[in-house]
mmCIF file of C-alpha atoms in Angstrom:
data_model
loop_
_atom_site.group_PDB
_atom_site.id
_atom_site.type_symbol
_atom_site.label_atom_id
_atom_site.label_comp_id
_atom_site.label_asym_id
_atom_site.label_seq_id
_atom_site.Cartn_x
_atom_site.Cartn_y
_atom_site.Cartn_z
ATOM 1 C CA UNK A 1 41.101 41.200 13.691
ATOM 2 C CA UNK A 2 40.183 44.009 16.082
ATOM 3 C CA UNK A 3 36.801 44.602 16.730
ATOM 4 C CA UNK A 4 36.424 47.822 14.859
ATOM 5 C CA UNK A 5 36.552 46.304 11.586
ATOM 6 C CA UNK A 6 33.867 43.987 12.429
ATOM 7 C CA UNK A 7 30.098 44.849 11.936
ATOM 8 C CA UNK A 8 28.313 46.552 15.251
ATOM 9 C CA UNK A 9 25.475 43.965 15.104
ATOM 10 C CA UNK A 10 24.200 41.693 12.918
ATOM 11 C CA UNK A 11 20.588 43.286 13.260
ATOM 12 C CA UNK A 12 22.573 46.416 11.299
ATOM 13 C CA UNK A 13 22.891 44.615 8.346
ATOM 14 C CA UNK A 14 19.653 42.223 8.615
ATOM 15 C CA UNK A 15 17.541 45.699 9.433
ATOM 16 C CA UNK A 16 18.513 46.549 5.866
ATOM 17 C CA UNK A 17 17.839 43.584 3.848
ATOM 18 C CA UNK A 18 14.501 43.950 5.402
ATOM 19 C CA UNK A 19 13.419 47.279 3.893
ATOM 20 C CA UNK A 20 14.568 46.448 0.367
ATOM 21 C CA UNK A 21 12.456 44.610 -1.794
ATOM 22 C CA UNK A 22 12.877 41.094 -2.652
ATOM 23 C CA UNK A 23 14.446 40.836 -6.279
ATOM 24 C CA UNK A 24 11.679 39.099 -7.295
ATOM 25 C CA UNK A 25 9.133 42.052 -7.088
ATOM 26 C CA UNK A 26 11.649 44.293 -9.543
ATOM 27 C CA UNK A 27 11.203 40.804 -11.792
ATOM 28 C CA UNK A 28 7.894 40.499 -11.539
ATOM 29 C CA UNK A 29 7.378 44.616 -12.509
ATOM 30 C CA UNK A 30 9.751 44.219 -15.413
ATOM 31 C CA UNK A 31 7.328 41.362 -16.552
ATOM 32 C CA UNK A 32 3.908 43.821 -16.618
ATOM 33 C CA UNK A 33 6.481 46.635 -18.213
ATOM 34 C CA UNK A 34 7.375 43.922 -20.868
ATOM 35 C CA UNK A 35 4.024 42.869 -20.911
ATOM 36 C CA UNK A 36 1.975 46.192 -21.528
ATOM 37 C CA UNK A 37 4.800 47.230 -23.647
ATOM 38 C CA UNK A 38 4.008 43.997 -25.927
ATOM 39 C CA UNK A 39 -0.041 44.428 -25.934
ATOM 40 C CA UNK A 40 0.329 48.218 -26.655
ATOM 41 C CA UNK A 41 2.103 47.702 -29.744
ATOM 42 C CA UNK A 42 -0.123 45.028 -31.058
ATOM 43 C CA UNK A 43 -3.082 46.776 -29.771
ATOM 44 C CA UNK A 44 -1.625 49.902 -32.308
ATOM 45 C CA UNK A 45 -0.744 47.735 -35.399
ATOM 46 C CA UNK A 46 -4.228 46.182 -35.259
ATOM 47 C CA UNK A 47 -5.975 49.279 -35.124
ATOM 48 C CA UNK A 48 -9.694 50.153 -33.811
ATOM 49 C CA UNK A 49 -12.129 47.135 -33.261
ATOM 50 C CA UNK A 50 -14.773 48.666 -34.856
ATOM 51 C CA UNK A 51 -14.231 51.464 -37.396
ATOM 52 C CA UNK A 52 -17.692 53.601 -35.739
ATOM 53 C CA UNK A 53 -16.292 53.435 -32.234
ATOM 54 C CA UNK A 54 -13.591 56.180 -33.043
ATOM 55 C CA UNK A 55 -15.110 59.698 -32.836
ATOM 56 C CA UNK A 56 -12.097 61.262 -34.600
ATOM 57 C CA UNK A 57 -13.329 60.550 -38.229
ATOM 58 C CA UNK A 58 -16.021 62.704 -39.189
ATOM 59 C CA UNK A 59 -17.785 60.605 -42.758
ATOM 60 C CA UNK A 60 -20.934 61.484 -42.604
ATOM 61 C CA UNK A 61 -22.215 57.767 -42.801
ATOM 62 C CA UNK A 62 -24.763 56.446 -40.106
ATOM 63 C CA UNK A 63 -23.839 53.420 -38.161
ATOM 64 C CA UNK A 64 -26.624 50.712 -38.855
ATOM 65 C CA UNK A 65 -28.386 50.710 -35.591
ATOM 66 C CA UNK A 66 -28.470 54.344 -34.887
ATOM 67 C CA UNK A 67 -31.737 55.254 -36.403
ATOM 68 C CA UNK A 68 -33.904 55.325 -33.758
ATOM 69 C CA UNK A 69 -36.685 54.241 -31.696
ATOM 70 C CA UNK A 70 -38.606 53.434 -34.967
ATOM 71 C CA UNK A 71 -36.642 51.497 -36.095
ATOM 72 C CA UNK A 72 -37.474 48.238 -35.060
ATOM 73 C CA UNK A 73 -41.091 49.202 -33.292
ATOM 74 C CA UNK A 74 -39.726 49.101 -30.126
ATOM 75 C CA UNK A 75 -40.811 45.516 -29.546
ATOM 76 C CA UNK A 76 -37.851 43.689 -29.728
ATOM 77 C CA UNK A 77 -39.455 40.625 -30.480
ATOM 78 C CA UNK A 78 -40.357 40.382 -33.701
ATOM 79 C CA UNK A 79 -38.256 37.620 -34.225
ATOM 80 C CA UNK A 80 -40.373 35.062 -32.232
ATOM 81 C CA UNK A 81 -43.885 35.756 -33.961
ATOM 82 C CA UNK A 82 -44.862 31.828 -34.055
ATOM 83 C CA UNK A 83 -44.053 31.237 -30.636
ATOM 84 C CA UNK A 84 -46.285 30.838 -28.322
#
């Protein structure tokens, strides 16, 4: 063999290797990809948590809770009237 076939150094070659990422870094971002991929469609099969939360639909019904300060008197604690 002649010594222009043969590598210049083996730094050339190790340099390299050392900028690319290890393969496990493209298997660990194809993981989150599958991953998200997975949660999105069963987040969009399921649907909204809570009907109310969505501002798109326009009913005209109150959520239970939204009436007010007066509502409850503002106490809080009406619950725990023989306590005490």
């Amino acid at each position: 063999m002649t010594a222009e076939s043969r590598p210049k150094s083996p730094e050339a070659g190790a340099s390299a290797r050392a900028l690319a990422p290890p393969p496990v870094l493209y298997g660990f971002l194809l993981l989150l990809a599958l991953m998200f991929a997975v949660s999105y469609a069963v987040g969009s099969v399921a649907g909204p948590v809570s009907p109310g939360m969505s501002g798109s639909s326009d009913t005209g019904v109150e959520a239970p809770g939204n009436g007010g300060a007066g509502e409850d008197g503002g106490g809080g604690g009406q619950d725990m009237d023989g306590m005490g």
